[in-house]
Tab-separated table of C-alpha atoms in Angstrom:
chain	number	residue	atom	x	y	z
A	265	UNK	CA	0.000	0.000	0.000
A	266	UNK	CA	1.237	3.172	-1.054
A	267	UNK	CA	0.067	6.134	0.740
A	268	UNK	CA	0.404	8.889	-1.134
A	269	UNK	CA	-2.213	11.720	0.987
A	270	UNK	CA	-4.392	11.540	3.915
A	271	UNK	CA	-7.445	14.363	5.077
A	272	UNK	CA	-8.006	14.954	8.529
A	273	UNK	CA	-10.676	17.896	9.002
A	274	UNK	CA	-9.690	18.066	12.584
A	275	UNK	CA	-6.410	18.653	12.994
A	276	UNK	CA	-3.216	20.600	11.839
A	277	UNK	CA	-0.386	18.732	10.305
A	278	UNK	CA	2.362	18.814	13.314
A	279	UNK	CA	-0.628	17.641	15.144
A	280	UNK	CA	-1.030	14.809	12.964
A	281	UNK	CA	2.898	14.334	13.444
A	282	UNK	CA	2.745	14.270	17.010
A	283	UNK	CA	0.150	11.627	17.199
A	284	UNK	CA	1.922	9.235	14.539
A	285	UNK	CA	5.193	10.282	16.722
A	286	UNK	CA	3.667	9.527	20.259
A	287	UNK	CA	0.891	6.554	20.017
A	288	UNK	CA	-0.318	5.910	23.326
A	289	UNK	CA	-1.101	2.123	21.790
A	290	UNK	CA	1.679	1.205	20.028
A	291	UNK	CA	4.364	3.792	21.483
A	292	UNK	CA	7.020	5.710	20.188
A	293	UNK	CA	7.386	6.250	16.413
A	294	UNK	CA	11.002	4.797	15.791
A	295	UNK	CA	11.162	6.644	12.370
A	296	UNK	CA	11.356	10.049	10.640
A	297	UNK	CA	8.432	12.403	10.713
A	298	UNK	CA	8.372	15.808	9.389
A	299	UNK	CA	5.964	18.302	8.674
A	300	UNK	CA	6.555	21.088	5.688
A	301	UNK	CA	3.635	23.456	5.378
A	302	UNK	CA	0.580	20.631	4.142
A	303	UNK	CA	3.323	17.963	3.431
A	304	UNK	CA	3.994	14.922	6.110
A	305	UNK	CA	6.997	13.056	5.263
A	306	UNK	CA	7.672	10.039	6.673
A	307	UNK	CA	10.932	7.964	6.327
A	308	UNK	CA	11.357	10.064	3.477
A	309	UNK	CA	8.137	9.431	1.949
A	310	UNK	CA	5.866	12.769	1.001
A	311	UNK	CA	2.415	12.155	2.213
A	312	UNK	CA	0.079	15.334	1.096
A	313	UNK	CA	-2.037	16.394	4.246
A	314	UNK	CA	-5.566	17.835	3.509
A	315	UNK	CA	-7.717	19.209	5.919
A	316	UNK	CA	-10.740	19.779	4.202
A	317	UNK	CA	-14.446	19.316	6.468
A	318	UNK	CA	-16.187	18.300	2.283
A	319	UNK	CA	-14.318	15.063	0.760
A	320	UNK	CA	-15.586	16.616	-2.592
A	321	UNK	CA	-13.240	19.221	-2.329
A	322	UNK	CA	-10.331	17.044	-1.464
A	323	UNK	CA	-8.069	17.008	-4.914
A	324	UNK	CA	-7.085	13.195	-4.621
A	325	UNK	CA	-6.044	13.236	-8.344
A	326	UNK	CA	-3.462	15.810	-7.736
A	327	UNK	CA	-1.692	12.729	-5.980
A	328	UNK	CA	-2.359	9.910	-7.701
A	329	UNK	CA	-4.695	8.210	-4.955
A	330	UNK	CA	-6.752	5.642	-6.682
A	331	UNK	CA	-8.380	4.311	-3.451
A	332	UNK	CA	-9.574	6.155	-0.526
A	333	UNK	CA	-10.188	4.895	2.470
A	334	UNK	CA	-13.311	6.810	4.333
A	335	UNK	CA	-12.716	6.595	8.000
A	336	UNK	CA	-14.063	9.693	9.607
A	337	UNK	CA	-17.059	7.908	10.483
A	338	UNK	CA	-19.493	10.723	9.167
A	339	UNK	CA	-19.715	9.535	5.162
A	340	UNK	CA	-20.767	5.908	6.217
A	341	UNK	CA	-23.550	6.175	3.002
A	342	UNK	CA	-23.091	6.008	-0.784
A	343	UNK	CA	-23.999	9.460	-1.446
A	344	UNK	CA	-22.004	10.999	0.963
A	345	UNK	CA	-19.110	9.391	0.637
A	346	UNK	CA	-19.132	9.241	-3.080
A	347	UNK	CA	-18.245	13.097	-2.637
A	348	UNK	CA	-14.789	11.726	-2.722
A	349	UNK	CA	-14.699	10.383	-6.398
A	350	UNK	CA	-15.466	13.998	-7.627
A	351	UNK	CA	-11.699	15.119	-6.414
A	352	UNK	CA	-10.610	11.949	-8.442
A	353	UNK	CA	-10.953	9.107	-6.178
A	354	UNK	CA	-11.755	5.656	-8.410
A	355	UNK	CA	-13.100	3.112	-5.188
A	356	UNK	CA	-14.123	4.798	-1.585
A	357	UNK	CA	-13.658	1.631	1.052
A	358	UNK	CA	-15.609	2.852	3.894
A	359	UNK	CA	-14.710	1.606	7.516
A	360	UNK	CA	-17.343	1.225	8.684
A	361	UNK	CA	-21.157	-0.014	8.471
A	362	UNK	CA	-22.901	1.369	5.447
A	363	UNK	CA	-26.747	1.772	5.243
A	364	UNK	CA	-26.645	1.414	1.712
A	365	UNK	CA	-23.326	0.835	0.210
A	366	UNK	CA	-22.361	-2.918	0.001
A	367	UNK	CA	-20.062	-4.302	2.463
A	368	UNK	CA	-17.957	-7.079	1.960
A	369	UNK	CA	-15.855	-9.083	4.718
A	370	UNK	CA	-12.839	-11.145	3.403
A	371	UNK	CA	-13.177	-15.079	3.461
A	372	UNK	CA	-17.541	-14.305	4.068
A	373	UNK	CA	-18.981	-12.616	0.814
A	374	UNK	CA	-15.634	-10.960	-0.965
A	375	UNK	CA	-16.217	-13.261	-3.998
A	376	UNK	CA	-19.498	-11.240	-4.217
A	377	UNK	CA	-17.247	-8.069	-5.215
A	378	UNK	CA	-17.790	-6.653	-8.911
A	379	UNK	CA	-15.070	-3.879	-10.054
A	380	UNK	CA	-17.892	-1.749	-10.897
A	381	UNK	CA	-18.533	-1.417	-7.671
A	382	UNK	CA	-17.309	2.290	-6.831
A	383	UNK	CA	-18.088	2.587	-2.715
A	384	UNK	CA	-18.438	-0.300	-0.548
A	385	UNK	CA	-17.894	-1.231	3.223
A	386	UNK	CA	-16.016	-3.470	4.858
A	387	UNK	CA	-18.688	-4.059	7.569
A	388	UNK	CA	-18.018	-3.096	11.264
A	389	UNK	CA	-15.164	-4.877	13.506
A	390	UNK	CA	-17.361	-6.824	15.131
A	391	UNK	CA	-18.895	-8.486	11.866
A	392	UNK	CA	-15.544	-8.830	10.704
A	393	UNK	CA	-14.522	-11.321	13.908
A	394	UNK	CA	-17.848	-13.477	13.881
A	395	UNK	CA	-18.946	-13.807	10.474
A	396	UNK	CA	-15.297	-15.467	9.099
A	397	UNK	CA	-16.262	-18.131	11.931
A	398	UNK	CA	-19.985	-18.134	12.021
A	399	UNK	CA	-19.546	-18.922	8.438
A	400	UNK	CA	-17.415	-21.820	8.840
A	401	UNK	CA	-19.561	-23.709	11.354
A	402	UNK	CA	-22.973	-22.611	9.158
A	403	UNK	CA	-21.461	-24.598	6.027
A	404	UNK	CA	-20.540	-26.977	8.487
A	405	UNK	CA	-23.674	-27.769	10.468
A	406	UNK	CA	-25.987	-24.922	9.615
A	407	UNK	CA	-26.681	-22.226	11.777
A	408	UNK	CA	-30.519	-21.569	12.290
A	409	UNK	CA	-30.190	-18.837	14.950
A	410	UNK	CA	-27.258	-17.263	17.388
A	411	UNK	CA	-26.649	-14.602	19.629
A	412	UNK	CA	-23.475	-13.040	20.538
A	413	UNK	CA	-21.354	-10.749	22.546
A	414	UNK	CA	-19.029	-8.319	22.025
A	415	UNK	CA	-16.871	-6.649	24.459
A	416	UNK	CA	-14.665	-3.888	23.207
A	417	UNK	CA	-12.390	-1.576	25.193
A	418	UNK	CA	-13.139	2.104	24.638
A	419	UNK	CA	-13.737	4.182	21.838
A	420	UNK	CA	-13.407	8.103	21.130
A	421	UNK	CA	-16.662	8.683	21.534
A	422	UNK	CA	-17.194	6.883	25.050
A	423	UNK	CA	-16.502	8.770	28.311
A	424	UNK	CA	-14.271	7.307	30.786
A	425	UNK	CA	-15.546	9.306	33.811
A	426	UNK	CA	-19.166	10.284	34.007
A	427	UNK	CA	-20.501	13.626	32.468
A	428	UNK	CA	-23.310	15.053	30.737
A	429	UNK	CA	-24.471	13.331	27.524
A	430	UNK	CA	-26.279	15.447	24.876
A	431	UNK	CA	-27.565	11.814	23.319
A	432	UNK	CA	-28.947	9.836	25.893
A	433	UNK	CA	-28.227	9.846	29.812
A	434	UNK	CA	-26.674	6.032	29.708
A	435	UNK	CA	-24.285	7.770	27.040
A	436	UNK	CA	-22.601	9.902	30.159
A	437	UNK	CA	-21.942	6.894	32.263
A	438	UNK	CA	-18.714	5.420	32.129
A	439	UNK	CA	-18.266	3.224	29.485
């Protein structure tokens, strides 16, 4: 994978930097990072930094991407995040559920997958970890109903001490 520009309409680029620099996962960065004006380079690769809020005015041609990768988590639908193809995007693979866009999960349904096929989804975590196995023991023994559970550790959206919650009052608890 060659990464040739990335849009963040949050942050600056020496932001952007700092957090590839200082992960609080993985650690410290051991390489070379960077920052001149909108460029990030990284172990001597150039990686053009956009921070534009409307994918349609991100110029993804200008650098060659072919595929974008739609990870913001607000253009999880066709339409929205087809706003990327007009800067010059070919494919949008969004990470996340889709309403409408088709979502594929490797080993599951990716033989589905037709090259016409300009924005699809690769599903959610979750249905990424039980379908691959759920669809094992279904061609096995066949599967006529389930449940499941799925513990995850936190997210960027959960509190870890309680406060206020603007979207429902179990939303402020704790996660």
């Amino acid at each position: 994978v060659d990464i040739v520009a990335v849009n963040d309409p949050f942050i600056e680029p020496h932001y952007a930097a700092y957090m590839l620099k200082y992960d609080s996962t993985h650690g410290q960065f051991k390489g070379e990072i960077k920052v001149d004006g909108n460029n990030l380079t990284v172990n001597g690769k150039t990686i053009r930094f956009h921070m534009e809020k409307d994918p349609a005015n991100i110029p993804w041609s200008e650098t060659g991407a072919y595929y974008v990768v739609e990870s913001t988590g607000v253009f999880t639908t066709t339409e929205k995040a087809k706003a990327h193809l007009k800067g010059g995007a070919k494919k949008v693979v969004i990470s996340a559920p889709s309403a409408d866009a088709p979502m594929f999960v490797m080993g599951v349904n990716h033989e589905t997958y037709k090259s016409d096929i300009e924005v699809l989804s690769n599903a959610s975590c979750t249905t990424n970890c039980l379908a691959p196995l759920a669809k094992v023991v279904h061609d096995k023994f066949t599967i006529i109903e389930g449940l499941m559970t799925t513990i995850h550790s936190y997210t960027a959206t959960q509190k870890v001490v309680d406060g206020p919650s603007a979207k429902d009052w179990r939303g402020g608890r704790t996660a």
